[in-house]
mmCIF file of C-alpha atoms in Angstrom:
data_model
loop_
_atom_site.group_PDB
_atom_site.id
_atom_site.type_symbol
_atom_site.label_atom_id
_atom_site.label_comp_id
_atom_site.label_asym_id
_atom_site.label_seq_id
_atom_site.Cartn_x
_atom_site.Cartn_y
_atom_site.Cartn_z
ATOM 1 C CA UNK A 1 159.383 65.725 66.655
ATOM 2 C CA UNK A 2 161.477 67.224 63.899
ATOM 3 C CA UNK A 3 159.475 70.042 62.281
ATOM 4 C CA UNK A 4 161.082 69.509 58.857
ATOM 5 C CA UNK A 5 159.337 66.142 58.684
ATOM 6 C CA UNK A 6 155.845 67.649 58.878
ATOM 7 C CA UNK A 7 155.522 67.912 55.111
ATOM 8 C CA UNK A 8 155.901 64.111 54.925
ATOM 9 C CA UNK A 9 152.545 63.568 56.599
ATOM 10 C CA UNK A 10 150.550 65.202 53.849
ATOM 11 C CA UNK A 11 151.862 62.655 51.364
ATOM 12 C CA UNK A 12 150.180 59.794 53.224
ATOM 13 C CA UNK A 13 146.622 61.132 52.898
ATOM 14 C CA UNK A 14 145.752 59.917 49.406
ATOM 15 C CA UNK A 15 147.280 56.401 49.486
ATOM 16 C CA UNK A 16 145.945 55.838 52.998
ATOM 17 C CA UNK A 17 142.375 56.869 52.149
ATOM 18 C CA UNK A 18 142.376 54.834 48.926
ATOM 19 C CA UNK A 19 143.575 51.782 50.849
ATOM 20 C CA UNK A 20 140.919 52.248 53.535
ATOM 21 C CA UNK A 21 138.117 52.657 51.015
ATOM 22 C CA UNK A 22 139.054 49.291 49.548
ATOM 23 C CA UNK A 23 140.089 47.338 52.650
ATOM 24 C CA UNK A 24 138.047 48.659 55.592
ATOM 25 C CA UNK A 25 136.386 46.016 57.712
ATOM 26 C CA UNK A 26 132.661 45.944 58.337
ATOM 27 C CA UNK A 27 131.821 46.822 61.951
ATOM 28 C CA UNK A 28 128.352 47.243 63.477
ATOM 29 C CA UNK A 29 129.224 50.741 64.696
ATOM 30 C CA UNK A 30 130.628 51.686 61.283
ATOM 31 C CA UNK A 31 127.632 50.345 59.409
ATOM 32 C CA UNK A 32 125.299 52.508 61.526
ATOM 33 C CA UNK A 33 127.552 55.359 62.668
ATOM 34 C CA UNK A 34 125.154 57.410 64.774
ATOM 35 C CA UNK A 35 126.816 59.656 67.372
ATOM 36 C CA UNK A 36 125.621 57.323 70.160
ATOM 37 C CA UNK A 37 126.998 54.241 68.409
ATOM 38 C CA UNK A 38 130.347 55.898 67.716
ATOM 39 C CA UNK A 39 130.622 57.050 71.326
ATOM 40 C CA UNK A 40 129.690 53.664 72.783
ATOM 41 C CA UNK A 41 132.020 51.730 70.492
ATOM 42 C CA UNK A 42 134.980 54.006 71.176
ATOM 43 C CA UNK A 43 134.537 53.652 74.931
ATOM 44 C CA UNK A 44 134.244 49.865 74.659
ATOM 45 C CA UNK A 45 137.288 49.593 72.408
ATOM 46 C CA UNK A 46 139.578 51.542 74.753
ATOM 47 C CA UNK A 47 140.658 48.384 76.576
ATOM 48 C CA UNK A 48 138.984 45.628 74.547
ATOM 49 C CA UNK A 49 139.781 43.768 71.333
ATOM 50 C CA UNK A 50 137.406 44.443 68.444
ATOM 51 C CA UNK A 51 136.138 40.870 68.126
ATOM 52 C CA UNK A 52 135.409 40.668 71.849
ATOM 53 C CA UNK A 53 133.682 44.055 71.834
ATOM 54 C CA UNK A 54 131.230 43.160 69.054
ATOM 55 C CA UNK A 55 129.098 40.834 71.184
ATOM 56 C CA UNK A 56 129.000 43.329 74.061
ATOM 57 C CA UNK A 57 128.109 46.143 71.684
ATOM 58 C CA UNK A 58 125.218 44.183 70.166
ATOM 59 C CA UNK A 59 123.822 43.213 73.562
ATOM 60 C CA UNK A 60 124.290 46.705 74.972
ATOM 61 C CA UNK A 61 122.564 48.493 72.092
ATOM 62 C CA UNK A 62 119.644 46.061 72.156
ATOM 63 C CA UNK A 63 119.068 46.709 75.863
ATOM 64 C CA UNK A 64 119.968 50.415 75.779
ATOM 65 C CA UNK A 65 119.272 51.620 72.232
ATOM 66 C CA UNK A 66 119.703 55.340 72.878
ATOM 67 C CA UNK A 67 121.051 57.934 75.277
ATOM 68 C CA UNK A 68 117.829 58.377 77.334
ATOM 69 C CA UNK A 69 117.655 54.621 78.024
ATOM 70 C CA UNK A 70 121.322 54.657 79.081
ATOM 71 C CA UNK A 71 120.645 57.556 81.431
ATOM 72 C CA UNK A 72 117.688 55.722 82.995
ATOM 73 C CA UNK A 73 119.242 52.281 83.523
ATOM 74 C CA UNK A 74 120.085 51.163 87.067
ATOM 75 C CA UNK A 75 123.773 50.904 87.899
ATOM 76 C CA UNK A 76 123.434 47.201 88.697
ATOM 77 C CA UNK A 77 121.860 46.428 85.313
ATOM 78 C CA UNK A 78 124.481 48.579 83.608
ATOM 79 C CA UNK A 79 127.365 46.771 85.292
ATOM 80 C CA UNK A 80 125.812 43.409 84.431
ATOM 81 C CA UNK A 81 125.713 44.427 80.758
ATOM 82 C CA UNK A 82 129.357 45.494 81.071
ATOM 83 C CA UNK A 83 130.436 42.361 82.962
ATOM 84 C CA UNK A 84 133.569 40.910 81.402
ATOM 85 C CA UNK A 85 134.735 44.098 79.689
ATOM 86 C CA UNK A 86 136.566 45.340 82.772
ATOM 87 C CA UNK A 87 137.511 48.922 83.610
ATOM 88 C CA UNK A 88 134.001 49.442 84.959
ATOM 89 C CA UNK A 89 134.370 53.177 85.442
ATOM 90 C CA UNK A 90 133.966 53.369 81.675
ATOM 91 C CA UNK A 91 130.378 52.167 82.092
ATOM 92 C CA UNK A 92 129.695 54.486 85.021
ATOM 93 C CA UNK A 93 131.005 57.458 83.065
ATOM 94 C CA UNK A 94 128.777 56.519 80.129
ATOM 95 C CA UNK A 95 125.753 56.718 82.409
ATOM 96 C CA UNK A 96 126.919 59.974 84.023
ATOM 97 C CA UNK A 97 127.467 61.531 80.613
ATOM 98 C CA UNK A 98 124.112 60.251 79.341
ATOM 99 C CA UNK A 99 122.347 61.858 82.303
ATOM 100 C CA UNK A 100 124.024 65.187 81.513
ATOM 101 C CA UNK A 101 123.090 64.873 77.848
ATOM 102 C CA UNK A 102 119.434 64.306 78.732
ATOM 103 C CA UNK A 103 119.534 67.253 81.119
ATOM 104 C CA UNK A 104 121.390 69.724 78.876
ATOM 105 C CA UNK A 105 121.177 68.611 75.237
ATOM 106 C CA UNK A 106 117.832 66.840 74.853
ATOM 107 C CA UNK A 107 119.524 63.433 74.971
ATOM 108 C CA UNK A 108 121.906 64.115 72.083
ATOM 109 C CA UNK A 109 125.672 64.342 71.818
ATOM 110 C CA UNK A 110 126.683 67.895 70.864
ATOM 111 C CA UNK A 111 128.394 68.460 67.520
ATOM 112 C CA UNK A 112 131.167 70.410 69.210
ATOM 113 C CA UNK A 113 134.622 69.095 70.168
ATOM 114 C CA UNK A 114 135.001 71.180 73.336
ATOM 115 C CA UNK A 115 131.517 70.307 74.591
ATOM 116 C CA UNK A 116 132.184 66.625 73.951
ATOM 117 C CA UNK A 117 135.458 66.935 75.847
ATOM 118 C CA UNK A 118 133.597 68.316 78.874
ATOM 119 C CA UNK A 119 131.549 65.123 79.324
ATOM 120 C CA UNK A 120 132.569 62.449 81.886
ATOM 121 C CA UNK A 121 134.788 59.746 80.428
ATOM 122 C CA UNK A 122 135.416 61.528 77.121
ATOM 123 C CA UNK A 123 139.025 62.498 76.495
ATOM 124 C CA UNK A 124 140.704 64.049 73.497
ATOM 125 C CA UNK A 125 140.814 60.864 71.450
ATOM 126 C CA UNK A 126 137.147 59.969 71.999
ATOM 127 C CA UNK A 127 135.997 63.557 71.436
ATOM 128 C CA UNK A 128 137.952 63.627 68.180
ATOM 129 C CA UNK A 129 136.517 60.288 67.059
ATOM 130 C CA UNK A 130 132.905 61.332 67.717
ATOM 131 C CA UNK A 131 133.385 64.791 66.200
ATOM 132 C CA UNK A 132 135.009 63.485 63.014
ATOM 133 C CA UNK A 133 133.164 60.203 62.416
ATOM 134 C CA UNK A 134 129.660 61.204 63.512
ATOM 135 C CA UNK A 135 129.674 64.906 62.641
ATOM 136 C CA UNK A 136 132.326 65.317 59.940
ATOM 137 C CA UNK A 137 134.366 67.822 61.947
ATOM 138 C CA UNK A 138 138.081 68.082 61.149
ATOM 139 C CA UNK A 139 139.356 66.925 64.538
ATOM 140 C CA UNK A 140 142.127 64.327 64.922
ATOM 141 C CA UNK A 141 141.655 61.185 66.995
ATOM 142 C CA UNK A 142 145.098 60.124 68.174
ATOM 143 C CA UNK A 143 145.327 56.777 69.954
ATOM 144 C CA UNK A 144 148.120 54.225 70.281
ATOM 145 C CA UNK A 145 147.507 52.873 66.793
ATOM 146 C CA UNK A 146 147.768 56.318 65.230
ATOM 147 C CA UNK A 147 150.915 57.166 67.180
ATOM 148 C CA UNK A 148 152.558 53.909 66.156
ATOM 149 C CA UNK A 149 151.803 54.511 62.467
ATOM 150 C CA UNK A 150 152.955 58.125 62.484
ATOM 151 C CA UNK A 151 156.089 57.591 64.584
ATOM 152 C CA UNK A 152 157.225 54.836 62.236
ATOM 153 C CA UNK A 153 156.237 56.842 59.176
ATOM 154 C CA UNK A 154 158.336 59.807 60.377
ATOM 155 C CA UNK A 155 161.088 57.631 61.893
ATOM 156 C CA UNK A 156 160.615 59.566 65.130
ATOM 157 C CA UNK A 157 162.276 58.499 68.394
ATOM 158 C CA UNK A 158 160.219 60.614 70.777
ATOM 159 C CA UNK A 159 158.429 58.940 73.690
ATOM 160 C CA UNK A 160 154.777 58.447 72.728
ATOM 161 C CA UNK A 161 153.792 58.298 76.400
ATOM 162 C CA UNK A 162 154.538 62.028 76.706
ATOM 163 C CA UNK A 163 151.489 64.251 76.334
ATOM 164 C CA UNK A 164 153.583 66.817 74.467
ATOM 165 C CA UNK A 165 154.257 64.283 71.695
ATOM 166 C CA UNK A 166 150.562 63.451 71.385
ATOM 167 C CA UNK A 167 149.688 67.162 71.308
ATOM 168 C CA UNK A 168 152.186 67.858 68.515
ATOM 169 C CA UNK A 169 150.855 64.953 66.481
ATOM 170 C CA UNK A 170 147.277 66.177 66.921
ATOM 171 C CA UNK A 171 148.346 69.578 65.622
ATOM 172 C CA UNK A 172 150.130 68.106 62.603
ATOM 173 C CA UNK A 173 147.267 65.775 61.688
ATOM 174 C CA UNK A 174 144.698 68.546 62.057
ATOM 175 C CA UNK A 175 146.679 70.556 59.503
ATOM 176 C CA UNK A 176 146.732 67.845 56.836
ATOM 177 C CA UNK A 177 143.504 65.878 57.332
ATOM 178 C CA UNK A 178 141.016 66.089 54.433
ATOM 179 C CA UNK A 179 138.157 68.408 55.362
ATOM 180 C CA UNK A 180 135.622 66.483 53.277
ATOM 181 C CA UNK A 181 136.181 63.123 55.034
ATOM 182 C CA UNK A 182 137.960 63.583 58.386
ATOM 183 C CA UNK A 183 136.193 60.605 59.950
ATOM 184 C CA UNK A 184 137.319 58.267 57.186
ATOM 185 C CA UNK A 185 140.870 59.597 57.523
ATOM 186 C CA UNK A 186 140.957 59.023 61.282
ATOM 187 C CA UNK A 187 139.523 55.537 60.912
ATOM 188 C CA UNK A 188 142.011 54.758 58.148
ATOM 189 C CA UNK A 189 144.949 55.590 60.423
ATOM 190 C CA UNK A 190 143.458 53.494 63.232
ATOM 191 C CA UNK A 191 142.748 50.593 60.882
ATOM 192 C CA UNK A 192 146.262 50.637 59.468
ATOM 193 C CA UNK A 193 147.669 50.454 62.987
ATOM 194 C CA UNK A 194 145.342 47.604 63.938
ATOM 195 C CA UNK A 195 145.859 45.298 60.966
ATOM 196 C CA UNK A 196 149.108 46.287 59.178
ATOM 197 C CA UNK A 197 151.398 48.495 61.287
ATOM 198 C CA UNK A 198 150.994 46.183 64.265
ATOM 199 C CA UNK A 199 152.746 46.256 67.660
ATOM 200 C CA UNK A 200 154.614 43.461 69.437
ATOM 201 C CA UNK A 201 155.592 41.705 66.257
ATOM 202 C CA UNK A 202 156.734 42.300 62.736
ATOM 203 C CA UNK A 203 154.597 44.906 60.940
ATOM 204 C CA UNK A 204 153.219 43.761 57.591
ATOM 205 C CA UNK A 205 155.202 46.304 55.573
ATOM 206 C CA UNK A 206 154.783 44.386 52.324
ATOM 207 C CA UNK A 207 151.007 44.960 52.593
ATOM 208 C CA UNK A 208 151.226 48.585 53.744
ATOM 209 C CA UNK A 209 150.052 51.329 51.371
ATOM 210 C CA UNK A 210 152.589 53.695 52.950
ATOM 211 C CA UNK A 211 155.697 51.505 52.862
ATOM 212 C CA UNK A 212 157.201 53.449 49.942
ATOM 213 C CA UNK A 213 156.937 56.648 52.011
ATOM 214 C CA UNK A 214 157.740 55.302 55.491
ATOM 215 C CA UNK A 215 161.091 56.578 56.801
ATOM 216 C CA UNK A 216 161.461 53.860 59.447
ATOM 217 C CA UNK A 217 160.881 51.170 56.818
ATOM 218 C CA UNK A 218 163.485 52.729 54.527
ATOM 219 C CA UNK A 219 166.046 52.573 57.347
ATOM 220 C CA UNK A 220 164.933 49.168 58.654
ATOM 221 C CA UNK A 221 163.883 50.612 62.018
ATOM 222 C CA UNK A 222 160.183 49.738 62.079
ATOM 223 C CA UNK A 223 160.725 47.111 64.800
ATOM 224 C CA UNK A 224 162.427 49.699 67.037
ATOM 225 C CA UNK A 225 159.536 52.158 66.963
ATOM 226 C CA UNK A 226 157.594 53.647 68.550
ATOM 227 C CA UNK A 227 159.595 54.505 71.650
ATOM 228 C CA UNK A 228 157.854 54.588 74.997
ATOM 229 C CA UNK A 229 158.940 54.612 78.602
ATOM 230 C CA UNK A 230 158.715 51.314 80.437
ATOM 231 C CA UNK A 231 155.649 50.863 82.598
ATOM 232 C CA UNK A 232 156.011 50.335 86.311
ATOM 233 C CA UNK A 233 155.797 46.712 87.365
ATOM 234 C CA UNK A 234 152.399 45.641 88.649
ATOM 235 C CA UNK A 235 152.268 44.843 92.327
ATOM 236 C CA UNK A 236 151.086 41.370 93.322
ATOM 237 C CA UNK A 237 148.312 40.880 95.867
ATOM 238 C CA UNK A 238 147.583 37.447 97.307
ATOM 239 C CA UNK A 239 143.989 36.654 98.217
ATOM 240 C CA UNK A 240 142.012 33.739 99.587
ATOM 241 C CA UNK A 241 138.548 33.510 98.049
ATOM 242 C CA UNK A 242 135.763 31.858 100.055
ATOM 243 C CA UNK A 243 132.836 30.502 98.050
ATOM 244 C CA UNK A 244 129.985 29.800 100.460
ATOM 245 C CA UNK A 245 127.422 27.348 99.080
ATOM 246 C CA UNK A 246 124.149 26.124 100.504
ATOM 247 C CA UNK A 247 122.419 23.690 98.173
ATOM 248 C CA UNK A 248 121.930 25.519 94.878
ATOM 249 C CA UNK A 249 122.663 28.900 96.425
ATOM 250 C CA UNK A 250 125.997 30.665 96.659
ATOM 251 C CA UNK A 251 127.079 33.587 98.818
ATOM 252 C CA UNK A 252 128.185 36.937 97.424
ATOM 253 C CA UNK A 253 129.002 40.298 98.979
ATOM 254 C CA UNK A 254 129.020 43.769 97.488
ATOM 255 C CA UNK A 255 132.289 45.640 97.081
ATOM 256 C CA UNK A 256 132.604 49.214 98.395
ATOM 257 C CA UNK A 257 131.266 52.014 96.211
ATOM 258 C CA UNK A 258 134.764 53.467 95.791
ATOM 259 C CA UNK A 259 137.972 51.993 94.422
ATOM 260 C CA UNK A 260 138.722 48.982 92.241
ATOM 261 C CA UNK A 261 135.592 47.183 90.946
ATOM 262 C CA UNK A 262 133.433 49.582 92.940
ATOM 263 C CA UNK A 263 129.872 48.464 93.627
ATOM 264 C CA UNK A 264 130.215 45.046 92.002
ATOM 265 C CA UNK A 265 129.525 41.688 93.641
ATOM 266 C CA UNK A 266 132.158 39.136 94.568
ATOM 267 C CA UNK A 267 132.882 36.153 96.747
ATOM 268 C CA UNK A 268 134.161 37.030 100.229
ATOM 269 C CA UNK A 269 137.938 37.040 100.458
ATOM 270 C CA UNK A 270 140.788 37.340 102.927
ATOM 271 C CA UNK A 271 144.188 38.906 102.342
ATOM 272 C CA UNK A 272 147.046 36.467 101.811
ATOM 273 C CA UNK A 273 147.053 32.786 100.923
ATOM 274 C CA UNK A 274 145.441 30.812 103.734
ATOM 275 C CA UNK A 275 146.041 27.096 104.163
ATOM 276 C CA UNK A 276 143.133 24.689 104.595
ATOM 277 C CA UNK A 277 143.810 24.634 108.335
ATOM 278 C CA UNK A 278 143.828 28.438 108.548
ATOM 279 C CA UNK A 279 140.517 28.609 106.679
ATOM 280 C CA UNK A 280 138.967 26.079 109.058
ATOM 281 C CA UNK A 281 140.246 28.035 112.055
ATOM 282 C CA UNK A 282 138.811 31.268 110.641
ATOM 283 C CA UNK A 283 135.442 29.603 110.014
ATOM 284 C CA UNK A 284 135.337 28.088 113.496
ATOM 285 C CA UNK A 285 135.571 31.612 114.903
ATOM 286 C CA UNK A 286 133.011 33.207 112.577
ATOM 287 C CA UNK A 287 130.455 30.544 111.604
ATOM 288 C CA UNK A 288 128.123 29.058 114.216
ATOM 289 C CA UNK A 289 127.494 25.783 112.368
ATOM 290 C CA UNK A 290 129.383 22.792 111.016
ATOM 291 C CA UNK A 291 130.697 23.318 107.500
ATOM 292 C CA UNK A 292 132.594 21.301 104.902
ATOM 293 C CA UNK A 293 135.600 22.921 103.234
ATOM 294 C CA UNK A 294 136.927 21.947 99.805
ATOM 295 C CA UNK A 295 139.907 23.337 97.939
ATOM 296 C CA UNK A 296 139.199 24.943 94.550
ATOM 297 C CA UNK A 297 141.499 25.516 91.607
ATOM 298 C CA UNK A 298 143.574 28.670 92.052
ATOM 299 C CA UNK A 299 143.224 31.700 89.801
ATOM 300 C CA UNK A 300 145.117 34.788 88.675
ATOM 301 C CA UNK A 301 143.752 38.025 87.285
ATOM 302 C CA UNK A 302 145.743 40.920 85.859
ATOM 303 C CA UNK A 303 144.598 44.517 86.172
ATOM 304 C CA UNK A 304 146.519 47.453 84.715
ATOM 305 C CA UNK A 305 148.373 48.150 87.976
ATOM 306 C CA UNK A 306 147.970 45.024 90.109
ATOM 307 C CA UNK A 307 147.839 41.238 89.841
ATOM 308 C CA UNK A 308 145.562 39.160 92.041
ATOM 309 C CA UNK A 309 146.916 35.709 92.833
ATOM 310 C CA UNK A 310 143.937 33.884 94.314
ATOM 311 C CA UNK A 311 143.582 30.662 96.263
ATOM 312 C CA UNK A 312 140.003 29.402 96.497
ATOM 313 C CA UNK A 313 137.940 27.320 98.903
ATOM 314 C CA UNK A 314 134.351 26.147 98.715
ATOM 315 C CA UNK A 315 132.545 26.248 102.065
ATOM 316 C CA UNK A 316 129.445 24.053 102.084
ATOM 317 C CA UNK A 317 126.851 25.275 104.571
ATOM 318 C CA UNK A 318 124.164 23.023 106.065
ATOM 319 C CA UNK A 319 120.529 23.549 105.103
ATOM 320 C CA UNK A 320 118.656 26.141 107.086
ATOM 321 C CA UNK A 321 119.682 29.736 107.566
ATOM 322 C CA UNK A 322 123.071 30.114 109.230
ATOM 323 C CA UNK A 323 123.339 33.453 110.988
ATOM 324 C CA UNK A 324 126.159 35.953 110.548
ATOM 325 C CA UNK A 325 128.297 33.780 108.286
ATOM 326 C CA UNK A 326 129.962 36.826 106.753
ATOM 327 C CA UNK A 327 128.835 40.422 107.140
ATOM 328 C CA UNK A 328 126.668 41.392 104.185
ATOM 329 C CA UNK A 329 126.612 37.883 102.675
ATOM 330 C CA UNK A 330 123.749 37.393 100.223
ATOM 331 C CA UNK A 331 122.792 33.797 99.407
ATOM 332 C CA UNK A 332 121.332 33.547 95.893
ATOM 333 C CA UNK A 333 120.516 30.838 93.386
ATOM 334 C CA UNK A 334 123.425 30.318 91.026
ATOM 335 C CA UNK A 335 121.210 31.147 88.034
ATOM 336 C CA UNK A 336 120.186 34.434 89.676
ATOM 337 C CA UNK A 337 123.815 35.375 90.275
ATOM 338 C CA UNK A 338 124.664 34.665 86.637
ATOM 339 C CA UNK A 339 121.695 36.632 85.276
ATOM 340 C CA UNK A 340 121.342 39.546 87.678
ATOM 341 C CA UNK A 341 124.444 40.371 89.686
ATOM 342 C CA UNK A 342 127.589 41.833 88.068
ATOM 343 C CA UNK A 343 130.497 39.574 89.046
ATOM 344 C CA UNK A 344 134.018 40.659 88.013
ATOM 345 C CA UNK A 345 135.794 38.334 85.580
ATOM 346 C CA UNK A 346 138.475 37.834 88.231
ATOM 347 C CA UNK A 347 136.045 35.582 90.129
ATOM 348 C CA UNK A 348 134.638 33.652 87.158
ATOM 349 C CA UNK A 349 137.199 30.869 87.607
ATOM 350 C CA UNK A 350 135.589 30.097 90.967
ATOM 351 C CA UNK A 351 132.037 30.646 89.742
ATOM 352 C CA UNK A 352 132.600 28.024 87.044
ATOM 353 C CA UNK A 353 133.789 25.440 89.577
ATOM 354 C CA UNK A 354 130.550 25.428 91.562
#
């Protein structure tokens, strides 16, 4: 990042803050910006669109209105509240951090950047957001939106995936951010990146309060920036999902407590795509009763590093209590599964076909 461009950043402060004061959107976590609400919203928004996060945020804060209630909730209830948001370690880290806050800080988030950074699940961006928005501390909060805005503004070709680039931008923003309203400044940069200086499409430069200062816009390079290294291709995993049903009950099993979707509930599955005949052969070896097998609509789910391509079958069990159908299989009423057990979104396509 060219050091002689640093002075350019200071020029954006006033027009950016004036624009934000006029145009900022109403958000539930902005309208009641307690430290807990800021923390929760920032964690939810890490991998979730704002509109989708609102409903989860409202439900979550009604059930768990403060840090002590978050610390006390069972993991199963927590994951059920989080169901559909994905990246479930975010929820587990919230609970771990809440437990530490109850133990060490009387159930409150500390007004200290370094102490915030020491909590599970809180990185530099989230610590900066909480510190600035909730406590008025002059700490930057640099996420993808902020990097996109600043790289275009400075016409900078450096790779935003490099930690060194993020660190330099944090340093430069810390030097120029207004000390009387650092939270508003951080949110203004984020907001500009979300609604005006957008990715994967043409930025709305004609509506941007910084277009007259933006170096990339002056040179017609806004579509080229920011630069970032290509991500590795996701690997594809093929699975066969087996939905056991007995009357109004369906069978679920719990995933291991480590790894992807740890501790959540799912339908039993086998690696690879099994044909109807292969499924029947498998069942004849493992189930000691006559069953009916039906093909379900296939599904695909994309995680950050892997894609699941899933073929589904419904296995209808006779009334009674078949023994040893699948190890650990729990037969529950469909309504109970929907209300109580956290089922990953990956399996909802099969859940909705029952």
